[in-house]
PDB file of C-alpha atoms in Angstrom:
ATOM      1  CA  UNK A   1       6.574 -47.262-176.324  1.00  0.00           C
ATOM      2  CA  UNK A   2       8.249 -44.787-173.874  1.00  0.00           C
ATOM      3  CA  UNK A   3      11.282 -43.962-176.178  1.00  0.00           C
ATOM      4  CA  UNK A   4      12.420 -47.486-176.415  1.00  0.00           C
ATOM      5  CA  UNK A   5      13.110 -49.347-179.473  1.00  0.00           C
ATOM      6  CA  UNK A   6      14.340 -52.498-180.253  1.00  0.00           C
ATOM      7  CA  UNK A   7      15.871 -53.927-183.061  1.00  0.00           C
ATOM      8  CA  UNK A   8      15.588 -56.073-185.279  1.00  0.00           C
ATOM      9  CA  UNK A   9      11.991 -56.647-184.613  1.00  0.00           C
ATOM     10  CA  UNK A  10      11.981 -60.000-186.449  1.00  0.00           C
ATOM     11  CA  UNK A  11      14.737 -62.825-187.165  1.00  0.00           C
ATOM     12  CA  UNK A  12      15.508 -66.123-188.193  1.00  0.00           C
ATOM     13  CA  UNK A  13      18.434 -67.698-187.734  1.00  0.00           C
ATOM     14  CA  UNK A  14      19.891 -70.995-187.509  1.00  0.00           C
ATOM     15  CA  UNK A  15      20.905 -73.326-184.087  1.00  0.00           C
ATOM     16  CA  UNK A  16      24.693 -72.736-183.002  1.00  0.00           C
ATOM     17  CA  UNK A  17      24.744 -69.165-184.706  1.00  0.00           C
ATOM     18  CA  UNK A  18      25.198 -66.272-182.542  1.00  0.00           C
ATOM     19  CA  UNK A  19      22.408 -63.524-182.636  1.00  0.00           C
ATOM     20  CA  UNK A  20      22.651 -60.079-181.329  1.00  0.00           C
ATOM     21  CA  UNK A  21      19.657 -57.770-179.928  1.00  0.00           C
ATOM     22  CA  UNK A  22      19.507 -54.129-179.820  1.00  0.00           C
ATOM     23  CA  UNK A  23      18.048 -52.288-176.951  1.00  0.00           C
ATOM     24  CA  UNK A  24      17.905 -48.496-177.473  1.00  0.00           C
ATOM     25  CA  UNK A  25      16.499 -45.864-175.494  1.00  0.00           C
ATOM     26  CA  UNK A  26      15.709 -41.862-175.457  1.00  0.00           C
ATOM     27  CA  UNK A  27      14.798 -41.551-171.818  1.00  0.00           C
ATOM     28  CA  UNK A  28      18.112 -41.539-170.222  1.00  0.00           C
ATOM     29  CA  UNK A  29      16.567 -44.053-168.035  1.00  0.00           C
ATOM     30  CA  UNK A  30      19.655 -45.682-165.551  1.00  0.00           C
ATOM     31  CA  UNK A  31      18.018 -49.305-165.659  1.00  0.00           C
ATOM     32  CA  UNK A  32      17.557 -52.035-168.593  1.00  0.00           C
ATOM     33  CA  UNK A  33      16.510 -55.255-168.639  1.00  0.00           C
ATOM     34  CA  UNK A  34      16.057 -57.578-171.077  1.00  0.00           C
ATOM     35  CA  UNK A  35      13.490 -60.935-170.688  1.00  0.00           C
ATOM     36  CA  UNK A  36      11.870 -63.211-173.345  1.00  0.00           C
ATOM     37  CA  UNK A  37       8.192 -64.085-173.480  1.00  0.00           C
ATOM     38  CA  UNK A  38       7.176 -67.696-173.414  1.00  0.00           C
ATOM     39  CA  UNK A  39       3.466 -69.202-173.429  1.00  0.00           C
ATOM     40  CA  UNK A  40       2.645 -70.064-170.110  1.00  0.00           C
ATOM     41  CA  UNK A  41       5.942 -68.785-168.771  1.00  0.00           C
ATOM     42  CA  UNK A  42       5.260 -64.603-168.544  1.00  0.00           C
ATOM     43  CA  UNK A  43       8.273 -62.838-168.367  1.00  0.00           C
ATOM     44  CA  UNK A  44      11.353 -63.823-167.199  1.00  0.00           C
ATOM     45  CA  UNK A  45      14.502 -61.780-166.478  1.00  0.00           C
ATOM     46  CA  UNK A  46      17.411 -62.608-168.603  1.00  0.00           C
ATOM     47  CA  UNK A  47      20.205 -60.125-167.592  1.00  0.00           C
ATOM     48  CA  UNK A  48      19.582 -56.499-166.175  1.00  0.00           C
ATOM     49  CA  UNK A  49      21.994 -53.475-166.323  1.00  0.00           C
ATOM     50  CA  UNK A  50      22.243 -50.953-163.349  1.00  0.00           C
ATOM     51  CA  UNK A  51      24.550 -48.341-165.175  1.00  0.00           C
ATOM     52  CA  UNK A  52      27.084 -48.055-167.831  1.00  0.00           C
ATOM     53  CA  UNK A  53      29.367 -51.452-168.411  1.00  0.00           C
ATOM     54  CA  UNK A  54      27.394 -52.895-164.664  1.00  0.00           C
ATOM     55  CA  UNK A  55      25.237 -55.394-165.523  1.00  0.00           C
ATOM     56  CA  UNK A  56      23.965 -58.689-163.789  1.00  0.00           C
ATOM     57  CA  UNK A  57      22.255 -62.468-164.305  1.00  0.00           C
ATOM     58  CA  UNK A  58      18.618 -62.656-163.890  1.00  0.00           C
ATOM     59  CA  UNK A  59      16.373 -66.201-163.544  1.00  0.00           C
ATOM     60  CA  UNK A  60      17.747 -67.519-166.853  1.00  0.00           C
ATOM     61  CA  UNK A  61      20.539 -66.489-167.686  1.00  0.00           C
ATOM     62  CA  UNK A  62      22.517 -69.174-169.372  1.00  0.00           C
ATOM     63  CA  UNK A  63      23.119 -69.138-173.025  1.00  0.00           C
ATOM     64  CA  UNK A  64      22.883 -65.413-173.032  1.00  0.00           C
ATOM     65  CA  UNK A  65      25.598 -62.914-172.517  1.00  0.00           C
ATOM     66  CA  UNK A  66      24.713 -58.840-172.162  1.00  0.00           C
ATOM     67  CA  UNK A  67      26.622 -55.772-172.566  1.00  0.00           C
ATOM     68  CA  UNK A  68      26.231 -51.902-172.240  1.00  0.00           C
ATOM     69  CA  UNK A  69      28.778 -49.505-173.235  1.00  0.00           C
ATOM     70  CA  UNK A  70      26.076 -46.371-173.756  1.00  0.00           C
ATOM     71  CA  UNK A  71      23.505 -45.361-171.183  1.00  0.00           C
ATOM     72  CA  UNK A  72      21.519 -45.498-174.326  1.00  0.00           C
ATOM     73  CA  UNK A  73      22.291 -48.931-175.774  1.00  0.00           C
ATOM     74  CA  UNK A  74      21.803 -52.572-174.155  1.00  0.00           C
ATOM     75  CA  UNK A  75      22.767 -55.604-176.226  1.00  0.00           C
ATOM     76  CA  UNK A  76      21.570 -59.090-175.618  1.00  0.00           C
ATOM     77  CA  UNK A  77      23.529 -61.814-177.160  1.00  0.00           C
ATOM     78  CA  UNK A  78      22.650 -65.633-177.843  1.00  0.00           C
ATOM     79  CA  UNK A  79      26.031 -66.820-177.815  1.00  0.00           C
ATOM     80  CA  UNK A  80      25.358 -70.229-179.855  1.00  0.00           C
ATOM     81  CA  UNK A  81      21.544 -70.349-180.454  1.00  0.00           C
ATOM     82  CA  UNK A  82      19.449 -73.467-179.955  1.00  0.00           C
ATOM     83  CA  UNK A  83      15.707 -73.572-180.421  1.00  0.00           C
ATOM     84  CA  UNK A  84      14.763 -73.792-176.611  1.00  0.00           C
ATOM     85  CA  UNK A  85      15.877 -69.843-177.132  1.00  0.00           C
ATOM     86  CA  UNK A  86      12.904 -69.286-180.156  1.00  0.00           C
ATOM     87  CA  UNK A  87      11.059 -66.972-177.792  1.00  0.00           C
ATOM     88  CA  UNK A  88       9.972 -63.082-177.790  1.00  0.00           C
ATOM     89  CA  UNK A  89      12.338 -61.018-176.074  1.00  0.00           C
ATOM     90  CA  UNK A  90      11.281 -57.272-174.858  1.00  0.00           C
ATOM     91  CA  UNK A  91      13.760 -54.992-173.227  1.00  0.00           C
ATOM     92  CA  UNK A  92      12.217 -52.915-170.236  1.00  0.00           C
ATOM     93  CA  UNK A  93      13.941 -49.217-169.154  1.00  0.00           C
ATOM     94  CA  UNK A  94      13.499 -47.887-165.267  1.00  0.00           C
ATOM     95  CA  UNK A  95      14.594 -44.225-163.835  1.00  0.00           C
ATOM     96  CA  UNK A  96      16.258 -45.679-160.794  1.00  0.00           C
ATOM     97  CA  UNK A  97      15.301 -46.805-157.404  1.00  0.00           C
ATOM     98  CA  UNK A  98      15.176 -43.380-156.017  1.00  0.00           C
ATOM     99  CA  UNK A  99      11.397 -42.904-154.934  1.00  0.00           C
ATOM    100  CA  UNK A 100       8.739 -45.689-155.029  1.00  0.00           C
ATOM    101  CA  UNK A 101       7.642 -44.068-158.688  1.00  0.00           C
ATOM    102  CA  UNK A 102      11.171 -44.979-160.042  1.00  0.00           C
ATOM    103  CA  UNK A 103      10.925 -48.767-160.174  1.00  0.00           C
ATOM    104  CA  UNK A 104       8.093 -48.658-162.982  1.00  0.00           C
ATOM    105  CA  UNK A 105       9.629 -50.320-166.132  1.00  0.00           C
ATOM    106  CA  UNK A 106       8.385 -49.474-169.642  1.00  0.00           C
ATOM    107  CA  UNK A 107       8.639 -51.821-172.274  1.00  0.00           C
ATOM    108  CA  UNK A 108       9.940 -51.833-176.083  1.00  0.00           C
ATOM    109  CA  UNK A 109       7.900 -53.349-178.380  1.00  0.00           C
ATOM    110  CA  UNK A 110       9.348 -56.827-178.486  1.00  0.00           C
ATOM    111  CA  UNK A 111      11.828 -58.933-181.046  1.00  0.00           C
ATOM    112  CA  UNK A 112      10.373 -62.129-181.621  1.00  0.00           C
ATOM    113  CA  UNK A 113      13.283 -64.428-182.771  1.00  0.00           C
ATOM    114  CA  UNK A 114      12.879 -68.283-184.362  1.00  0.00           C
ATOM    115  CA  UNK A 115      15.897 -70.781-183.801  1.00  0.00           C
ATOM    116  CA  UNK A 116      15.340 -73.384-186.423  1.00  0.00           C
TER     117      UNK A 116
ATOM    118  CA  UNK B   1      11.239 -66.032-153.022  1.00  0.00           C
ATOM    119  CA  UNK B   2       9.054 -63.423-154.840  1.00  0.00           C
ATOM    120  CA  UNK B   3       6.252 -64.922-157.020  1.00  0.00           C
ATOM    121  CA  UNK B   4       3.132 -64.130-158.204  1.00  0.00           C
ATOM    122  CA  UNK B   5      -0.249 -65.876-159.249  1.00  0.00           C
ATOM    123  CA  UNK B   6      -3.032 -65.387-161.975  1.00  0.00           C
ATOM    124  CA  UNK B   7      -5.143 -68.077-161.043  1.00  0.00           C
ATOM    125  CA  UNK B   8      -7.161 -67.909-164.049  1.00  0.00           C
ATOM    126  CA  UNK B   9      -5.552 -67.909-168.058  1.00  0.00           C
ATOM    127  CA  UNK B  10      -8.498 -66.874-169.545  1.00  0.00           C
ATOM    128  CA  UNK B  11     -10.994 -64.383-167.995  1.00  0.00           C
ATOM    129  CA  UNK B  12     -14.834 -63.924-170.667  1.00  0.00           C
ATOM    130  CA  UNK B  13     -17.049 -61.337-169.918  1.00  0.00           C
ATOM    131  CA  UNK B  14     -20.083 -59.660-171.824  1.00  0.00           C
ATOM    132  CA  UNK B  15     -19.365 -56.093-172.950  1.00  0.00           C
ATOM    133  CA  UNK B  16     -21.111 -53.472-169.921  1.00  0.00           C
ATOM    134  CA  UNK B  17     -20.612 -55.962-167.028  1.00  0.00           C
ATOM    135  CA  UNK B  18     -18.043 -55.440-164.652  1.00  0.00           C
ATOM    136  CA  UNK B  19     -14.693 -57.744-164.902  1.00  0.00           C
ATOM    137  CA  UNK B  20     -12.308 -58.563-162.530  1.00  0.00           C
ATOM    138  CA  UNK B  21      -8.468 -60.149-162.895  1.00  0.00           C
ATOM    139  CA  UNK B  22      -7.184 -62.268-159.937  1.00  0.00           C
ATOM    140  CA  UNK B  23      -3.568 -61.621-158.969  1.00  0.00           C
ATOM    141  CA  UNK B  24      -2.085 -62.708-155.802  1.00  0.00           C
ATOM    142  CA  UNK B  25       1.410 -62.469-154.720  1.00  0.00           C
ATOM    143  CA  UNK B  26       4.105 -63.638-151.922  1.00  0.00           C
ATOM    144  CA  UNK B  27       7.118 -61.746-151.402  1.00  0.00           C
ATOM    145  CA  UNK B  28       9.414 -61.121-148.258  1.00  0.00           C
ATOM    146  CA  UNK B  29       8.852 -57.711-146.789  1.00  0.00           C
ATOM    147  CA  UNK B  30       6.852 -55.059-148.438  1.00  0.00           C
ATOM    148  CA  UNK B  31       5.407 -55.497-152.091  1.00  0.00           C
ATOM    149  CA  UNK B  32       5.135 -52.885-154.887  1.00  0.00           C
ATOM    150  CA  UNK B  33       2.713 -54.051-157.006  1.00  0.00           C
ATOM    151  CA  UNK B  34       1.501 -53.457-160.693  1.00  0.00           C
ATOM    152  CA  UNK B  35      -0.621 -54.911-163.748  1.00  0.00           C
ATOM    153  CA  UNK B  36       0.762 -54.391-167.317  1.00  0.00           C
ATOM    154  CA  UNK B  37      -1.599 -55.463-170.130  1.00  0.00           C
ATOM    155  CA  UNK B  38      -0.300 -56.188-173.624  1.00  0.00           C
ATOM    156  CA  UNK B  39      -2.335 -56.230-177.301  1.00  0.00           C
ATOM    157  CA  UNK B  40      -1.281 -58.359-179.640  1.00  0.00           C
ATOM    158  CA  UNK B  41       1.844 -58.244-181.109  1.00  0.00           C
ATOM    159  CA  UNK B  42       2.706 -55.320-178.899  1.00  0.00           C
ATOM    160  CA  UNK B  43       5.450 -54.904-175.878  1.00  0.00           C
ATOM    161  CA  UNK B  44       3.388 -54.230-172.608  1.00  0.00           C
ATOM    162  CA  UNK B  45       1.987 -51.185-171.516  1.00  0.00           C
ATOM    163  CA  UNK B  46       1.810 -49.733-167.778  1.00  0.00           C
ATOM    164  CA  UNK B  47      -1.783 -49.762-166.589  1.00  0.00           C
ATOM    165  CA  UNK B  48      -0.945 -48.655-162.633  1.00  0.00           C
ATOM    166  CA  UNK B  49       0.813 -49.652-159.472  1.00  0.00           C
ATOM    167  CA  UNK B  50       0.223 -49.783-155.502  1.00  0.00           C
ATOM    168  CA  UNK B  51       3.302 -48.600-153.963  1.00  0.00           C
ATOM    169  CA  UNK B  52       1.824 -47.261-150.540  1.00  0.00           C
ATOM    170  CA  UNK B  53      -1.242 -45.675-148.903  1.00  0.00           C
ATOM    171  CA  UNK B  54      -4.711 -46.062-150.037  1.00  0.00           C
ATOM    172  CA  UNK B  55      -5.415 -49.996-151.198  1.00  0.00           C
ATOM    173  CA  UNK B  56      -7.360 -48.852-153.768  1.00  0.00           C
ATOM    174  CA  UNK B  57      -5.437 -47.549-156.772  1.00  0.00           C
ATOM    175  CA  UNK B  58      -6.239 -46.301-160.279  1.00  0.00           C
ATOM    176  CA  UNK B  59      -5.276 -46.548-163.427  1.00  0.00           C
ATOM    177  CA  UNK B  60      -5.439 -46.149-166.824  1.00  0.00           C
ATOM    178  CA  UNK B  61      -8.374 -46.855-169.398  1.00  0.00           C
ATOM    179  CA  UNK B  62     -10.706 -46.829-166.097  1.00  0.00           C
ATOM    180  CA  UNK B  63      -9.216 -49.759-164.597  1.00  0.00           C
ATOM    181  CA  UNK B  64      -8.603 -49.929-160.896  1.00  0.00           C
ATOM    182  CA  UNK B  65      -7.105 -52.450-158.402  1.00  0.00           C
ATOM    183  CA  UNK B  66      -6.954 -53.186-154.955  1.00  0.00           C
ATOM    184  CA  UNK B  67      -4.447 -54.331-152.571  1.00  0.00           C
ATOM    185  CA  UNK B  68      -5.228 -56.360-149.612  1.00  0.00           C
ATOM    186  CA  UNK B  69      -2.245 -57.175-147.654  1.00  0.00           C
ATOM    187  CA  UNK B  70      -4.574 -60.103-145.556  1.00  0.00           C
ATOM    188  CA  UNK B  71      -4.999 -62.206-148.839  1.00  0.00           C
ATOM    189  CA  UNK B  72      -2.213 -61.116-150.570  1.00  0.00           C
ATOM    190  CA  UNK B  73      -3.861 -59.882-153.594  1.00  0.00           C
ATOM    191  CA  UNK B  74      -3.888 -57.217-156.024  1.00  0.00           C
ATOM    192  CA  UNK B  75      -7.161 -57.620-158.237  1.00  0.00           C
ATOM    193  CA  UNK B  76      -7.581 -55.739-161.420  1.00  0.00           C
ATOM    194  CA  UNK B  77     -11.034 -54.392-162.020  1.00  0.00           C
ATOM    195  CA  UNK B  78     -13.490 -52.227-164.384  1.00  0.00           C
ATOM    196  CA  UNK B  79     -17.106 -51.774-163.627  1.00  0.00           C
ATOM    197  CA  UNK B  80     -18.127 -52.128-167.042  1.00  0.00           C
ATOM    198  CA  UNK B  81     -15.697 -53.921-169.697  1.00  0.00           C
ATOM    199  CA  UNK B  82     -15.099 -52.588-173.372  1.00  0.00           C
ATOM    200  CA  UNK B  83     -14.487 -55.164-176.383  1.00  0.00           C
ATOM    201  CA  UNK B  84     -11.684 -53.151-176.850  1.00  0.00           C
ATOM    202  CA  UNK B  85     -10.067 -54.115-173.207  1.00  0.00           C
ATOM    203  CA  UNK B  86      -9.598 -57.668-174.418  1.00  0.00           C
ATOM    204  CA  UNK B  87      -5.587 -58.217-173.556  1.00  0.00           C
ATOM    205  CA  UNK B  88      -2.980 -60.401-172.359  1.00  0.00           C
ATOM    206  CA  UNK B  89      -3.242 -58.715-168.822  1.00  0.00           C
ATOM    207  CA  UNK B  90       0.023 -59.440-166.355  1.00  0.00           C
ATOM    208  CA  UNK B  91       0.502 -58.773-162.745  1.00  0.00           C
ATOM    209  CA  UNK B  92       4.030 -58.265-161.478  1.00  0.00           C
ATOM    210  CA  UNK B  93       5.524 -57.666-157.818  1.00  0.00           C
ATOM    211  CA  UNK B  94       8.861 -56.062-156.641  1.00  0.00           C
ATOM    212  CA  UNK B  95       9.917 -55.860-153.632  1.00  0.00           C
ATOM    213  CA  UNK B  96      10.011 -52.766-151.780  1.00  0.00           C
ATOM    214  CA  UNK B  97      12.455 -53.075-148.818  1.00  0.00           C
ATOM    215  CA  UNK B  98      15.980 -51.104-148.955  1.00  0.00           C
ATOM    216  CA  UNK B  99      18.087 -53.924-149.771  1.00  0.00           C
ATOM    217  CA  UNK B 100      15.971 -55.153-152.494  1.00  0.00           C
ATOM    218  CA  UNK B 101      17.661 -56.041-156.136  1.00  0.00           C
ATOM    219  CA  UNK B 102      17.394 -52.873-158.519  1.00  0.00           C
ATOM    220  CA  UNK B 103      13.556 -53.114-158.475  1.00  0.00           C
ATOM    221  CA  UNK B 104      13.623 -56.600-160.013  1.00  0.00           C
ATOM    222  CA  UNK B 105      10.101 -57.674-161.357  1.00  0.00           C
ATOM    223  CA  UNK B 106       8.271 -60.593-161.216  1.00  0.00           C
ATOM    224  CA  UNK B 107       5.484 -61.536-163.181  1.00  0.00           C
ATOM    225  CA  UNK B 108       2.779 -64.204-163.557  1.00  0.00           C
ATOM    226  CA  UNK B 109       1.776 -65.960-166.698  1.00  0.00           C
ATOM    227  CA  UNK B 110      -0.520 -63.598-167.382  1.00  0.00           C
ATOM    228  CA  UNK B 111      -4.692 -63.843-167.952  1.00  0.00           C
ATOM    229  CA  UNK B 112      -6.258 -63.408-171.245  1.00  0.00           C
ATOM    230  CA  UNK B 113      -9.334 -61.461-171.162  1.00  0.00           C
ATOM    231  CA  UNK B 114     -12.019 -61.702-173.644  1.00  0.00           C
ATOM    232  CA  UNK B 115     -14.889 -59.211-173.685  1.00  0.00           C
ATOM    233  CA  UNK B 116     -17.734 -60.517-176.170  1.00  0.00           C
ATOM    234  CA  UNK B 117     -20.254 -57.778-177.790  1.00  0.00           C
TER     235      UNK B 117
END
């Protein structure tokens, strides 16, 4: 899985506790993403990160808050979960926008997380 | 606003026939395009991309696509399907235009292929 992992691969937690995901990659890659898996949904975007500490909101956003202090490391946080959140999240790494090649994201291999 | 289309959620062919995977796509300004597949319980895996040039592109695991900027599609296809290409299979479009948000996907809901022995 491209020198991504993700951690921890499983969970369970309870609604209005906050969970924290781990995004961690080899590649040096500039770009992270993180978006959750839903039946019938795809993948959405949650939050993205352009560069150390720069990060942005993606299509659904709310109820999750992101932060990157490493090139390396990208955290997603469920502030106060709720079970609309119960999902499986993947993180996704990118080189960079320079060159068409660059915008190619490779995936980790997924945390699926239950909000009872 | 970017989006894309699988028209069909589940996709059954016989093992040796040839399969095809409908995408099609609307975005402002040029598209990159690409199709990800995913086994279960597995994060997604790269199978190729059209970024410019020749419509037809290929990929890995002998699977090909073609672009046709008229229809807006990208269909994935394989002359001659394998059990073990049965997936979750996921086309995605970014847009390629200077000015375009950090290479932001967008992906459909994906079609599940089944190829029976």
């Amino acid at each position: 899985d491209a020198g991504i992992t993700q951690s921890p691969r499983h969970k369970v937690t309870e609604t209005g506790t906050p969970v924290t995901l781990r995004c961690h990659q080899t590649e040096n890659h500039r770009y992270m993403y993180w978006y959750r898996q839903d039946p019938g949904h795809g993948l959405r975007l949650i939050h993205y990160s352009y560069g150390v500490k720069d990060t942005d909101k993606g299509e659904v956003s709310d109820g999750y808050s992101v932060s990157r202090s490493k090139t390396e490391d990208f955290l997603l946080t469920l502030e106060s979960a709720t079970s609309s959140q119960t999902s499986v999240y993947f993180c996704a790494i990118s080189p960079g926008l320079a060159g068409g090649s660059a915008q190619t994201q490779y995936f980790g291999p997924g945390t699926r997380l239950l909000v009872l | 606003a970017q989006s894309v289309a699988q028209p069909e959620d589940q996709v059954n062919v016989a093992e040796g026939n040839p399969l095809t995977v409908k995408c099609t796509y609307s975005v402002s300004g040029n598209p990159y395009l690409f199709w990800y597949v995913q086994y279960p319980n597995r994060g997604l895996q790269f199978l190729l991309k059209y970024i410019t040039g020749d419509n037809l592109v290929k990929g890995s695991y002998g699977f090909e696509a073609e672009f046709n900027k008229s229809q807006t599609s990208f269909h994935l296809k394989k002359p001659s399907a394998l059990v073990s290409d049965s997936a979750l299979y996921f086309c995605a479009v970014s847009q390629a235009d200077r000015g375009s948000t950090l290479g932001r996907l967008y992906f459909g809901r994906g079609t599940q292929l089944t190829v029976w022995p």
